[in-house]
């Protein structure tokens, strides 16, 4: 006999992708990481890749997405740049991931204690750094804390992906992908989910 199916229980691939990531972060936090044979994964992925998610995160050495979401080789696209700012190059990379390869989720991930955000608030002018900090300063305001600007910067990143990319905006509107935000706590290992763009 068929069981009644609750339509609310049916998850889209994008929802499942988010679930996967957050469950991975839970494993990481509880020190329950999957014991992977990475060399075997090298063999399994040598013919091609099908990463289900894209993480746009900071270059900070404490925030490696594969580690904090407990993912293996070939699982996620990891796009990293100081301050997780969403530049045209980052947008192009995300378009490739979602439109060409078929990833179902984009997460813009900020983190506590971000040096790039601090640099933006301190108005640091060094070499090419302003190409990054200027983008973050744009989301700062008088009296804003590093953590507040971090959240604003993540929300701005999600907004930029929608507004600057017809491809990603279309995929999101068709519910083929989700574009979400998160903030990583460097003291606990927890990723706080801060919603989809339309919830910002
Ligand atoms: Zn950072």
Short mmCIF file of C-alpha atoms and ligand atoms in Angstrom, two decimals:
data_model
loop_
_atom_site.label_atom_id
_atom_site.label_comp_id
_atom_site.label_asym_id
_atom_site.label_seq_id
_atom_site.Cartn_x
_atom_site.Cartn_y
_atom_site.Cartn_z
CA UNK A 1 0.00 0.00 0.00
CA UNK A 2 1.25 3.43 -0.91
CA UNK A 3 1.96 5.76 1.92
CA UNK A 4 0.43 9.20 1.83
CA UNK A 5 2.95 11.73 0.62
CA UNK A 6 3.04 15.08 2.28
CA UNK A 7 3.98 17.57 -0.42
CA UNK A 8 5.72 19.67 2.20
CA UNK A 9 8.14 16.80 2.79
CA UNK A 10 9.36 16.75 -0.79
CA UNK A 11 12.57 18.65 -0.97
CA UNK A 12 13.99 20.28 -4.06
CA UNK A 13 17.58 19.42 -5.02
CA UNK A 14 18.52 22.91 -3.79
CA UNK A 15 16.93 22.22 -0.38
CA UNK A 16 18.74 18.89 -0.22
CA UNK A 17 22.02 20.58 -1.06
CA UNK A 18 21.54 23.00 1.83
CA UNK A 19 20.62 20.11 4.14
CA UNK A 20 23.78 18.27 3.11
CA UNK A 21 25.96 21.25 3.89
CA UNK A 22 24.39 22.01 7.24
CA UNK A 23 24.54 18.36 8.28
CA UNK A 24 28.20 18.37 7.31
CA UNK A 25 28.78 21.40 9.52
CA UNK A 26 27.03 19.60 12.37
CA UNK A 27 29.35 16.61 11.93
CA UNK A 28 32.33 18.96 11.93
CA UNK A 29 31.17 20.69 15.12
CA UNK A 30 30.63 17.37 16.87
CA UNK A 31 33.93 15.96 15.67
CA UNK A 32 32.02 13.25 13.78
CA UNK A 33 33.66 13.78 10.40
CA UNK A 34 33.17 11.05 7.81
CA UNK A 35 36.31 8.96 7.48
CA UNK A 36 37.00 9.40 3.77
CA UNK A 37 39.52 7.66 1.63
CA UNK A 38 40.64 10.74 -0.29
CA UNK A 39 42.90 8.76 -2.58
CA UNK A 40 39.93 6.61 -3.53
CA UNK A 41 37.95 9.79 -4.17
CA UNK A 42 40.72 10.93 -6.49
CA UNK A 43 40.07 7.78 -8.54
CA UNK A 44 36.28 8.17 -8.39
CA UNK A 45 36.35 11.75 -9.63
CA UNK A 46 39.05 11.50 -12.27
CA UNK A 47 36.59 11.36 -15.18
CA UNK A 48 34.66 14.43 -14.11
CA UNK A 49 33.09 16.41 -11.31
CA UNK A 50 29.54 17.11 -10.21
CA UNK A 51 29.76 19.35 -7.14
CA UNK A 52 26.29 19.97 -5.72
CA UNK A 53 27.05 23.33 -4.12
CA UNK A 54 29.15 26.45 -4.49
CA UNK A 55 30.63 28.16 -1.46
CA UNK A 56 31.85 31.73 -1.88
CA UNK A 57 33.95 32.31 1.20
CA UNK A 58 36.88 34.25 2.60
CA UNK A 59 40.51 33.21 2.12
CA UNK A 60 40.90 33.12 5.92
CA UNK A 61 42.93 30.03 6.83
CA UNK A 62 40.44 29.04 9.53
CA UNK A 63 37.42 28.82 7.26
CA UNK A 64 38.17 26.13 4.65
CA UNK A 65 34.73 25.07 3.34
CA UNK A 66 35.68 21.43 2.72
CA UNK A 67 36.66 21.15 6.37
CA UNK A 68 33.92 23.12 8.10
CA UNK A 69 31.19 21.42 6.04
CA UNK A 70 32.90 18.01 6.17
CA UNK A 71 32.99 17.50 2.41
CA UNK A 72 35.19 15.31 0.27
CA UNK A 73 36.87 15.70 -3.10
CA UNK A 74 34.44 16.60 -5.86
CA UNK A 75 31.60 17.63 -3.51
CA UNK A 76 31.68 21.41 -3.60
CA UNK A 77 33.03 24.28 -5.66
CA UNK A 78 35.07 26.40 -3.31
CA UNK A 79 35.45 30.00 -4.48
CA UNK A 80 37.63 31.94 -2.09
CA UNK A 81 38.58 35.58 -1.94
CA UNK A 82 39.43 37.97 0.91
CA UNK A 83 36.22 39.24 2.50
CA UNK A 84 34.08 36.92 0.32
CA UNK A 85 33.34 39.87 -1.94
CA UNK A 86 31.35 39.09 -5.08
CA UNK A 87 33.34 40.49 -8.00
CA UNK A 88 32.58 39.89 -11.70
CA UNK A 89 35.11 37.03 -11.69
CA UNK A 90 33.34 35.40 -8.77
CA UNK A 91 29.97 35.79 -10.53
CA UNK A 92 31.39 34.16 -13.66
CA UNK A 93 32.71 31.24 -11.61
CA UNK A 94 29.31 30.77 -9.95
CA UNK A 95 27.54 30.92 -13.32
CA UNK A 96 29.82 28.19 -14.63
CA UNK A 97 29.14 26.05 -11.56
CA UNK A 98 25.36 26.34 -11.71
CA UNK A 99 24.61 26.67 -15.41
CA UNK A 100 27.28 24.44 -16.92
CA UNK A 101 28.02 21.87 -14.22
CA UNK A 102 24.64 21.90 -12.47
CA UNK A 103 25.33 22.88 -8.86
CA UNK A 104 22.10 23.52 -6.96
CA UNK A 105 23.10 25.88 -4.21
CA UNK A 106 25.26 28.96 -3.77
CA UNK A 107 26.22 29.97 -0.25
CA UNK A 108 27.94 33.29 0.39
CA UNK A 109 29.79 32.66 3.62
CA UNK A 110 31.21 35.37 5.85
CA UNK A 111 32.92 34.76 9.17
CA UNK A 112 33.51 36.32 12.55
CA UNK A 113 36.76 38.24 13.00
CA UNK A 114 37.23 38.81 9.26
CA UNK A 115 40.45 40.73 8.57
CA UNK A 116 39.12 42.10 5.29
CA UNK A 117 36.05 43.55 7.03
CA UNK A 118 38.27 45.02 9.76
CA UNK A 119 40.55 46.48 7.08
CA UNK A 120 37.54 48.06 5.39
CA UNK A 121 36.35 49.63 8.65
CA UNK A 122 39.87 50.84 9.42
CA UNK A 123 40.12 52.29 5.92
CA UNK A 124 43.35 50.44 5.22
CA UNK A 125 45.01 51.58 2.00
CA UNK A 126 47.65 49.12 0.89
CA UNK A 127 48.53 48.05 -2.61
CA UNK A 128 45.55 46.46 -4.31
CA UNK A 129 43.61 45.84 -1.09
CA UNK A 130 41.15 48.68 -1.75
CA UNK A 131 39.80 46.66 -4.72
CA UNK A 132 38.38 44.44 -1.98
CA UNK A 133 37.87 46.73 1.01
CA UNK A 134 36.09 49.38 -1.07
CA UNK A 135 33.41 46.81 -1.86
CA UNK A 136 32.98 46.05 1.84
CA UNK A 137 33.06 49.71 2.92
CA UNK A 138 30.07 50.22 0.73
CA UNK A 139 28.03 48.18 3.23
CA UNK A 140 29.42 49.79 6.36
CA UNK A 141 27.78 52.65 8.16
CA UNK A 142 28.72 54.92 11.06
CA UNK A 143 29.16 52.95 14.25
CA UNK A 144 28.73 49.55 12.58
CA UNK A 145 30.63 46.66 14.18
CA UNK A 146 32.76 44.14 12.30
CA UNK A 147 30.06 41.50 12.82
CA UNK A 148 27.29 43.79 11.54
CA UNK A 149 29.24 44.67 8.43
CA UNK A 150 30.07 40.98 7.93
CA UNK A 151 26.36 40.13 7.78
CA UNK A 152 25.61 43.09 5.53
CA UNK A 153 28.45 42.08 3.24
CA UNK A 154 27.06 38.55 2.92
CA UNK A 155 23.58 39.89 2.15
CA UNK A 156 25.08 42.27 -0.40
CA UNK A 157 26.91 39.34 -1.99
CA UNK A 158 23.66 37.41 -2.42
CA UNK A 159 21.98 40.52 -3.81
CA UNK A 160 24.84 41.07 -6.26
CA UNK A 161 24.56 37.50 -7.58
CA UNK A 162 20.88 38.12 -8.34
CA UNK A 163 21.25 41.62 -9.71
CA UNK A 164 24.38 41.23 -11.81
CA UNK A 165 23.73 37.77 -13.23
CA UNK A 166 20.69 37.15 -15.41
CA UNK A 167 21.69 33.47 -15.47
CA UNK A 168 21.74 33.01 -11.70
CA UNK A 169 18.69 35.20 -11.16
CA UNK A 170 16.74 33.12 -13.66
CA UNK A 171 17.86 29.81 -12.13
CA UNK A 172 16.88 31.08 -8.67
CA UNK A 173 13.50 32.37 -9.84
CA UNK A 174 12.83 29.00 -11.51
CA UNK A 175 13.77 27.37 -8.18
CA UNK A 176 16.52 25.40 -9.90
CA UNK A 177 19.01 26.82 -7.43
CA UNK A 178 18.99 28.64 -4.10
CA UNK A 179 21.26 31.53 -3.22
CA UNK A 180 21.76 31.64 0.53
CA UNK A 181 23.99 33.26 3.12
CA UNK A 182 25.85 32.07 6.17
CA UNK A 183 28.24 33.34 8.81
CA UNK A 184 30.90 31.08 10.28
CA UNK A 185 31.84 31.40 13.95
CA UNK A 186 35.60 30.88 14.23
CA UNK A 187 35.32 30.18 17.96
CA UNK A 188 32.72 27.36 17.80
CA UNK A 189 32.95 25.98 14.26
CA UNK A 190 29.27 26.67 13.67
CA UNK A 191 27.83 28.06 10.45
CA UNK A 192 24.82 30.24 11.14
CA UNK A 193 22.35 30.17 8.27
CA UNK A 194 21.10 33.65 7.45
CA UNK A 195 18.55 32.90 4.78
CA UNK A 196 17.88 33.27 1.09
CA UNK A 197 18.29 36.54 -0.73
CA UNK A 198 14.55 37.25 -0.84
CA UNK A 199 14.43 36.96 2.94
CA UNK A 200 17.07 39.63 3.45
ZN1 LIG B 1 37.86 36.96 6.27
#
